[in-house]
Amino acid sequence: MLFANHKALSSSSILKWLVSFSIVIIFMMGLLMFQLYHRSVELYNDNLDQWLISESEKLAQASKKETLTLSKLKKEERYYYHFNESNHAEVNRNYPVIAQIERQSTKQEPTINDYPTMRATKVILADGRELVVGMDREHYQQFKKKLDTSFLGGIFFPFFTLFIMAAWIAMRILNRLNLVNETMNRVMHGERGVRLKVSEQQDEFDTLASHLNRMLDQLESSESKLKSLTVDIAHDLRTPMGRIKLRIEDLLSSGQFSVNNEQQLVAIQQDFSLLIDTFSGMMELYNLETGRVPVEKVRCDLGKIVNDVLDFTEPLAAEKNQAIYLTIDMSCALQGNPSLLFRAVFNLVDNAIKYTPENGVIEIIIDYFGVVIADNGKGIKREDRERALDQLVRLDPSRSVHGFGLGLALVNTVMKIHNGQISLSDNSPGLRARLLFNDLVHK
């Protein structure tokens, strides 16, 4: 699998380290190639100079036996011979110095005595003539060009290959790390039973995956035990608290207490009712999440469920002089549990009424994707929206509004049961809660 996120690849420290390492290797190779290059040029020139000296010595010896002419000299494509009839004694003193001779021609048309720019030497023959023996500079430039090409190719192709290998290694590593990050993100978003794949190679990534899988097993086991313990405690406490509540009702009905004492008993009774409701909500959530309670699903009309919620909540909104507007863009149905769906929508509308000030506006929309409940209250901060879906989370530190911190957690659980999700966003001002269903049937 290729790594598609180019931004993550370009910002990867792995790729940067590999490219840096490749640059260091290429730099060292470049120094070595540079030395080899100059050494090759020096050897080439040395061999050429030795040939020129050797050739000139042979011709000088041959001139003592016979008179040399250009036609008698061995003619090769890249070597040139030139006679200078004037006798210059100083040339003999400079022999066998290798010199760079520039092209000489004073005539309109070149003659056999004209020679190109070449690397050459001079020798005095037995008859006093000067013989110039040299190699055409053009052939030397061709050799130099081929050497330059080989040198540049020797630098570019290894660097290109190392860069491709570095990118490939970085992509392989990032792909493995990306799988780990994706799995951890799924766990962070509440998925359970998610595990990393362990291959048969048993490399360091497989070792990491094994350790993370064992850690997830332990975390889920601890979470399950903690939830079970919490529910067991809630179940055990709910019965004695219910009895205490009944006994308080009996005391209140006896008429043996003063008005002040009766008010105190009523307050105690209300507190016990809140505790019992909280424990009941915790047990219900636990049973729904673990599947202990089977959820029966039938065909439900989403519009009817929302209208039933409005029948219950409009009197609450009227107390705060709030306006509730319902917009049905299209009729939608789904296979679901009417009671759970009613409670999910009710919790969202009830929260909107609670946190929207007097004379506020609440809007409910049924569209192609599900239900939207939008208000103009104080909303929820972006960093708190994910945490707001957990159990027993109260974002109001003053606890000025009554609640158990279970409403949004129940909505989240109900949506998971119905193959959907809840999304919280800003309504500018207020909160915009969307119930997104994936299995809606549009009429």
Tab-separated table of N, CA and C in Angstrom, residues 106-208:
chain	number	residue	atom	x	y	z
A	106	THR	N	48.193	30.486	-42.217
A	106	THR	CA	48.176	31.863	-42.733
A	106	THR	C	47.605	31.925	-44.135
A	107	LYS	N	47.234	30.815	-44.698
A	107	LYS	CA	46.742	30.767	-46.064
A	107	LYS	C	45.219	30.646	-46.077
A	108	GLN	N	44.638	30.947	-47.228
A	108	GLN	CA	43.201	30.834	-47.368
A	108	GLN	C	42.756	29.378	-47.273
A	109	GLU	N	43.498	28.474	-47.912
A	109	GLU	CA	43.160	27.054	-47.884
A	109	GLU	C	44.210	26.320	-47.068
A	110	PRO	N	43.804	25.397	-46.216
A	110	PRO	CA	44.782	24.668	-45.413
A	110	PRO	C	45.613	23.766	-46.292
A	111	THR	N	46.884	23.601	-45.887
A	111	THR	CA	47.802	22.715	-46.609
A	111	THR	C	48.216	21.598	-45.700
A	112	ILE	N	49.047	20.740	-46.240
A	112	ILE	CA	49.495	19.599	-45.459
A	112	ILE	C	50.395	20.030	-44.318
A	113	ASN	N	51.028	21.220	-44.460
A	113	ASN	CA	51.892	21.705	-43.400
A	113	ASN	C	51.129	22.405	-42.274
A	114	ASP	N	49.829	22.672	-42.513
A	114	ASP	CA	49.009	23.261	-41.451
A	114	ASP	C	48.631	22.174	-40.456
A	115	TYR	N	48.571	22.527	-39.218
A	115	TYR	CA	48.194	21.540	-38.199
A	115	TYR	C	47.175	22.162	-37.246
A	116	PRO	N	46.326	21.332	-36.645
A	116	PRO	CA	45.297	21.854	-35.736
A	116	PRO	C	45.882	22.157	-34.360
A	117	THR	N	45.029	22.696	-33.513
A	117	THR	CA	45.427	22.883	-32.116
A	117	THR	C	45.647	21.515	-31.497
A	118	MET	N	46.822	21.321	-30.932
A	118	MET	CA	47.127	19.979	-30.434
A	118	MET	C	48.138	20.051	-29.313
A	119	ARG	N	48.178	18.948	-28.584
A	119	ARG	CA	49.202	18.761	-27.569
A	119	ARG	C	50.359	18.048	-28.254
A	120	ALA	N	51.578	18.672	-28.227
A	120	ALA	CA	52.638	18.164	-29.095
A	120	ALA	C	54.002	18.424	-28.478
A	121	THR	N	54.994	17.823	-29.138
A	121	THR	CA	56.400	18.046	-28.813
A	121	THR	C	57.180	18.183	-30.121
A	122	LYS	N	58.391	18.719	-30.035
A	122	LYS	CA	59.239	18.907	-31.209
A	122	LYS	C	60.545	18.138	-31.035
A	123	VAL	N	61.046	17.685	-32.161
A	123	VAL	CA	62.326	16.980	-32.149
A	123	VAL	C	63.131	17.434	-33.371
A	124	ILE	N	64.480	17.561	-33.209
A	124	ILE	CA	65.372	17.937	-34.310
A	124	ILE	C	65.852	16.668	-34.973
A	125	LEU	N	65.549	16.544	-36.239
A	125	LEU	CA	65.974	15.365	-36.988
A	125	LEU	C	67.446	15.494	-37.384
A	126	ALA	N	67.977	14.417	-37.932
A	126	ALA	CA	69.405	14.384	-38.306
A	126	ALA	C	69.740	15.408	-39.381
A	127	ASP	N	68.767	15.733	-40.250
A	127	ASP	CA	69.037	16.697	-41.316
A	127	ASP	C	68.790	18.133	-40.874
A	128	GLY	N	68.506	18.354	-39.577
A	128	GLY	CA	68.329	19.707	-39.048
A	128	GLY	C	66.900	20.202	-39.071
A	129	ARG	N	66.006	19.459	-39.661
A	129	ARG	CA	64.614	19.901	-39.685
A	129	ARG	C	63.929	19.657	-38.329
A	130	GLU	N	62.926	20.469	-38.052
A	130	GLU	CA	62.101	20.285	-36.838
A	130	GLU	C	60.883	19.443	-37.195
A	131	LEU	N	60.642	18.425	-36.391
A	131	LEU	CA	59.451	17.587	-36.590
A	131	LEU	C	58.544	17.756	-35.383
A	132	VAL	N	57.298	18.176	-35.653
A	132	VAL	CA	56.287	18.345	-34.605
A	132	VAL	C	55.417	17.103	-34.573
A	133	VAL	N	55.354	16.461	-33.421
A	133	VAL	CA	54.539	15.258	-33.231
A	133	VAL	C	53.479	15.586	-32.178
A	134	GLY	N	52.209	15.429	-32.524
A	134	GLY	CA	51.156	15.814	-31.567
A	134	GLY	C	49.861	15.069	-31.769
A	135	MET	N	48.945	15.327	-30.842
A	135	MET	CA	47.602	14.727	-30.883
A	135	MET	C	46.576	15.843	-30.962
A	136	ASP	N	45.599	15.671	-31.822
A	136	ASP	CA	44.558	16.672	-32.027
A	136	ASP	C	43.831	16.955	-30.708
A	137	ARG	N	43.718	18.247	-30.396
A	137	ARG	CA	43.030	18.646	-29.160
A	137	ARG	C	41.568	18.241	-29.175
A	138	GLU	N	40.963	18.133	-30.325
A	138	GLU	CA	39.544	17.762	-30.426
A	138	GLU	C	39.300	16.355	-29.888
A	139	HIS	N	40.244	15.445	-30.215
A	139	HIS	CA	40.102	14.091	-29.687
A	139	HIS	C	40.242	14.068	-28.161
A	140	TYR	N	41.131	14.933	-27.673
A	140	TYR	CA	41.279	15.021	-26.220
A	140	TYR	C	39.996	15.557	-25.589
A	141	GLN	N	39.373	16.552	-26.216
A	141	GLN	CA	38.127	17.099	-25.699
A	141	GLN	C	37.010	16.056	-25.718
A	142	GLN	N	36.988	15.212	-26.745
A	142	GLN	CA	35.989	14.133	-26.786
A	142	GLN	C	36.178	13.170	-25.626
A	143	PHE	N	37.463	12.836	-25.380
A	143	PHE	CA	37.740	11.979	-24.226
A	143	PHE	C	37.297	12.662	-22.927
A	144	LYS	N	37.594	13.955	-22.805
A	144	LYS	CA	37.221	14.705	-21.615
A	144	LYS	C	35.704	14.764	-21.462
A	145	LYS	N	34.995	14.928	-22.558
A	145	LYS	CA	33.539	15.001	-22.509
A	145	LYS	C	32.940	13.675	-22.046
A	146	LYS	N	33.466	12.578	-22.591
A	146	LYS	CA	32.981	11.264	-22.166
A	146	LYS	C	33.271	11.022	-20.687
A	147	LEU	N	34.454	11.476	-20.251
A	147	LEU	CA	34.800	11.318	-18.839
A	147	LEU	C	33.886	12.156	-17.958
A	148	ASP	N	33.580	13.390	-18.405
A	148	ASP	CA	32.656	14.241	-17.649
A	148	ASP	C	31.279	13.607	-17.545
A	149	THR	N	30.805	13.055	-18.657
A	149	THR	CA	29.491	12.397	-18.653
A	149	THR	C	29.473	11.214	-17.694
A	150	SER	N	30.533	10.420	-17.744
A	150	SER	CA	30.618	9.265	-16.841
A	150	SER	C	30.669	9.715	-15.389
A	151	PHE	N	31.398	10.804	-15.149
A	151	PHE	CA	31.525	11.310	-13.788
A	151	PHE	C	30.172	11.802	-13.262
A	152	LEU	N	29.473	12.622	-14.078
A	152	LEU	CA	28.162	13.130	-13.653
A	152	LEU	C	27.157	12.003	-13.475
A	153	GLY	N	27.207	11.015	-14.398
A	153	GLY	CA	26.320	9.866	-14.252
A	153	GLY	C	26.632	9.074	-12.995
A	154	GLY	N	27.922	8.974	-12.673
A	154	GLY	CA	28.315	8.257	-11.466
A	154	GLY	C	27.870	8.952	-10.200
A	155	ILE	N	27.610	10.265	-10.277
A	155	ILE	CA	27.108	11.003	-9.117
A	155	ILE	C	25.580	11.027	-9.100
A	156	PHE	N	24.958	11.325	-10.254
A	156	PHE	CA	23.506	11.515	-10.298
A	156	PHE	C	22.734	10.222	-10.048
A	157	PHE	N	23.079	9.168	-10.763
A	157	PHE	CA	22.283	7.942	-10.646
A	157	PHE	C	22.349	7.316	-9.248
A	158	PRO	N	23.512	7.259	-8.598
A	158	PRO	CA	23.495	6.768	-7.209
A	158	PRO	C	22.661	7.648	-6.288
A	159	PHE	N	22.763	8.991	-6.469
A	159	PHE	CA	21.964	9.870	-5.627
A	159	PHE	C	20.473	9.666	-5.878
A	160	PHE	N	20.083	9.561	-7.155
A	160	PHE	CA	18.675	9.337	-7.485
A	160	PHE	C	18.193	8.007	-6.914
A	161	THR	N	19.041	6.980	-7.038
A	161	THR	CA	18.670	5.662	-6.511
A	161	THR	C	18.533	5.695	-4.992
A	162	LEU	N	19.485	6.354	-4.321
A	162	LEU	CA	19.412	6.442	-2.861
A	162	LEU	C	18.189	7.232	-2.410
A	163	PHE	N	17.862	8.311	-3.153
A	163	PHE	CA	16.680	9.095	-2.790
A	163	PHE	C	15.402	8.271	-2.946
A	164	ILE	N	15.294	7.520	-4.051
A	164	ILE	CA	14.119	6.669	-4.250
A	164	ILE	C	14.033	5.607	-3.155
A	165	MET	N	15.177	5.020	-2.817
A	165	MET	CA	15.185	4.018	-1.755
A	165	MET	C	14.798	4.637	-0.412
A	166	ALA	N	15.284	5.856	-0.136
A	166	ALA	CA	14.932	6.529	1.119
A	166	ALA	C	13.430	6.806	1.182
A	167	ALA	N	12.867	7.294	0.061
A	167	ALA	CA	11.423	7.554	0.028
A	167	ALA	C	10.631	6.260	0.183
A	168	TRP	N	11.099	5.188	-0.456
A	168	TRP	CA	10.405	3.902	-0.360
A	168	TRP	C	10.460	3.360	1.062
A	169	ILE	N	11.629	3.440	1.689
A	169	ILE	CA	11.753	2.971	3.082
A	169	ILE	C	10.882	3.814	4.003
A	170	ALA	N	10.892	5.154	3.793
A	170	ALA	CA	10.065	6.032	4.622
A	170	ALA	C	8.584	5.717	4.454
A	171	MET	N	8.150	5.462	3.221
A	171	MET	CA	6.746	5.125	2.987
A	171	MET	C	6.366	3.810	3.658
A	172	ARG	N	7.262	2.833	3.577
A	172	ARG	CA	6.994	1.546	4.233
A	172	ARG	C	6.839	1.723	5.733
A	173	ILE	N	7.751	2.487	6.333
A	173	ILE	CA	7.696	2.695	7.779
A	173	ILE	C	6.467	3.510	8.158
A	174	LEU	N	6.200	4.574	7.386
A	174	LEU	CA	5.050	5.429	7.696
A	174	LEU	C	3.731	4.695	7.503
A	175	ASN	N	3.666	3.801	6.545
A	175	ASN	CA	2.450	3.011	6.367
A	175	ASN	C	2.186	2.143	7.594
A	176	ARG	N	3.246	1.516	8.107
A	176	ARG	CA	3.078	0.694	9.311
A	176	ARG	C	2.672	1.555	10.508
A	177	LEU	N	3.318	2.720	10.635
A	177	LEU	CA	2.966	3.616	11.739
A	177	LEU	C	1.563	4.187	11.556
A	178	ASN	N	1.178	4.423	10.302
A	178	ASN	CA	-0.156	4.950	10.045
A	178	ASN	C	-1.235	3.960	10.468
A	179	LEU	N	-0.982	2.670	10.259
A	179	LEU	CA	-1.935	1.657	10.717
A	179	LEU	C	-2.073	1.687	12.232
A	180	VAL	N	-0.942	1.879	12.921
A	180	VAL	CA	-0.990	1.975	14.387
A	180	VAL	C	-1.789	3.199	14.808
A	181	ASN	N	-1.526	4.355	14.153
A	181	ASN	CA	-2.246	5.584	14.505
A	181	ASN	C	-3.740	5.462	14.229
A	182	GLU	N	-4.090	4.858	13.084
A	182	GLU	CA	-5.515	4.693	12.767
A	182	GLU	C	-6.205	3.808	13.799
A	183	THR	N	-5.536	2.735	14.192
A	183	THR	CA	-6.127	1.837	15.192
A	183	THR	C	-6.302	2.551	16.519
A	184	MET	N	-5.274	3.302	16.937
A	184	MET	CA	-5.372	4.033	18.200
A	184	MET	C	-6.465	5.096	18.141
A	185	ASN	N	-6.628	5.753	16.989
A	185	ASN	CA	-7.705	6.740	16.851
A	185	ASN	C	-9.072	6.088	16.961
A	186	ARG	N	-9.218	4.908	16.379
A	186	ARG	CA	-10.496	4.200	16.492
A	186	ARG	C	-10.785	3.834	17.944
A	187	VAL	N	-9.749	3.430	18.666
A	187	VAL	CA	-9.937	3.112	20.085
A	187	VAL	C	-10.305	4.370	20.860
A	188	MET	N	-9.633	5.509	20.536
A	188	MET	CA	-9.920	6.763	21.230
A	188	MET	C	-11.346	7.233	20.972
A	189	HIS	N	-11.902	6.880	19.805
A	189	HIS	CA	-13.270	7.287	19.477
A	189	HIS	C	-14.305	6.281	19.962
A	190	GLY	N	-13.889	5.366	20.808
A	190	GLY	CA	-14.854	4.503	21.481
A	190	GLY	C	-15.032	3.121	20.906
A	191	GLU	N	-14.344	2.779	19.813
A	191	GLU	CA	-14.482	1.427	19.262
A	191	GLU	C	-13.784	0.422	20.171
A	192	ARG	N	-14.390	-0.723	20.295
A	192	ARG	CA	-13.827	-1.781	21.119
A	192	ARG	C	-13.600	-3.015	20.251
A	193	GLY	N	-12.676	-3.829	20.669
A	193	GLY	CA	-12.355	-5.031	19.912
A	193	GLY	C	-11.465	-4.781	18.717
A	194	VAL	N	-10.916	-3.564	18.597
A	194	VAL	CA	-10.025	-3.233	17.485
A	194	VAL	C	-8.609	-3.677	17.842
A	195	ARG	N	-7.976	-4.396	16.918
A	195	ARG	CA	-6.622	-4.878	17.178
A	195	ARG	C	-5.747	-4.664	15.944
A	196	LEU	N	-4.442	-4.561	16.203
A	196	LEU	CA	-3.468	-4.422	15.124
A	196	LEU	C	-3.143	-5.784	14.527
A	197	LYS	N	-2.926	-5.808	13.225
A	197	LYS	CA	-2.567	-7.042	12.555
A	197	LYS	C	-1.094	-7.367	12.805
A	198	VAL	N	-0.827	-8.612	13.148
A	198	VAL	CA	0.534	-9.078	13.394
A	198	VAL	C	0.891	-10.064	12.293
A	199	SER	N	1.948	-9.749	11.536
A	199	SER	CA	2.360	-10.610	10.433
A	199	SER	C	3.252	-11.737	10.936
A	200	GLU	N	3.629	-12.606	10.016
A	200	GLU	CA	4.495	-13.733	10.366
A	200	GLU	C	5.971	-13.353	10.384
A	201	GLN	N	6.293	-12.134	9.961
A	201	GLN	CA	7.698	-11.732	9.937
A	201	GLN	C	8.285	-11.563	11.327
A	202	GLN	N	7.424	-11.179	12.274
A	202	GLN	CA	7.857	-10.971	13.655
A	202	GLN	C	8.994	-9.945	13.743
A	203	ASP	N	8.837	-8.845	12.987
A	203	ASP	CA	9.837	-7.781	13.075
A	203	ASP	C	9.490	-6.849	14.228
A	204	GLU	N	10.188	-5.703	14.297
A	204	GLU	CA	9.976	-4.802	15.420
A	204	GLU	C	8.573	-4.207	15.417
A	205	PHE	N	7.977	-4.017	14.232
A	205	PHE	CA	6.613	-3.505	14.178
A	205	PHE	C	5.614	-4.550	14.665
A	206	ASP	N	5.859	-5.803	14.352
A	206	ASP	CA	4.984	-6.855	14.858
A	206	ASP	C	5.102	-6.974	16.378
A	207	THR	N	6.317	-6.768	16.897
A	207	THR	CA	6.488	-6.773	18.350
A	207	THR	C	5.715	-5.624	18.987
A	208	LEU	N	5.817	-4.433	18.360
A	208	LEU	CA	5.057	-3.285	18.854
A	208	LEU	C	3.565	-3.551	18.786
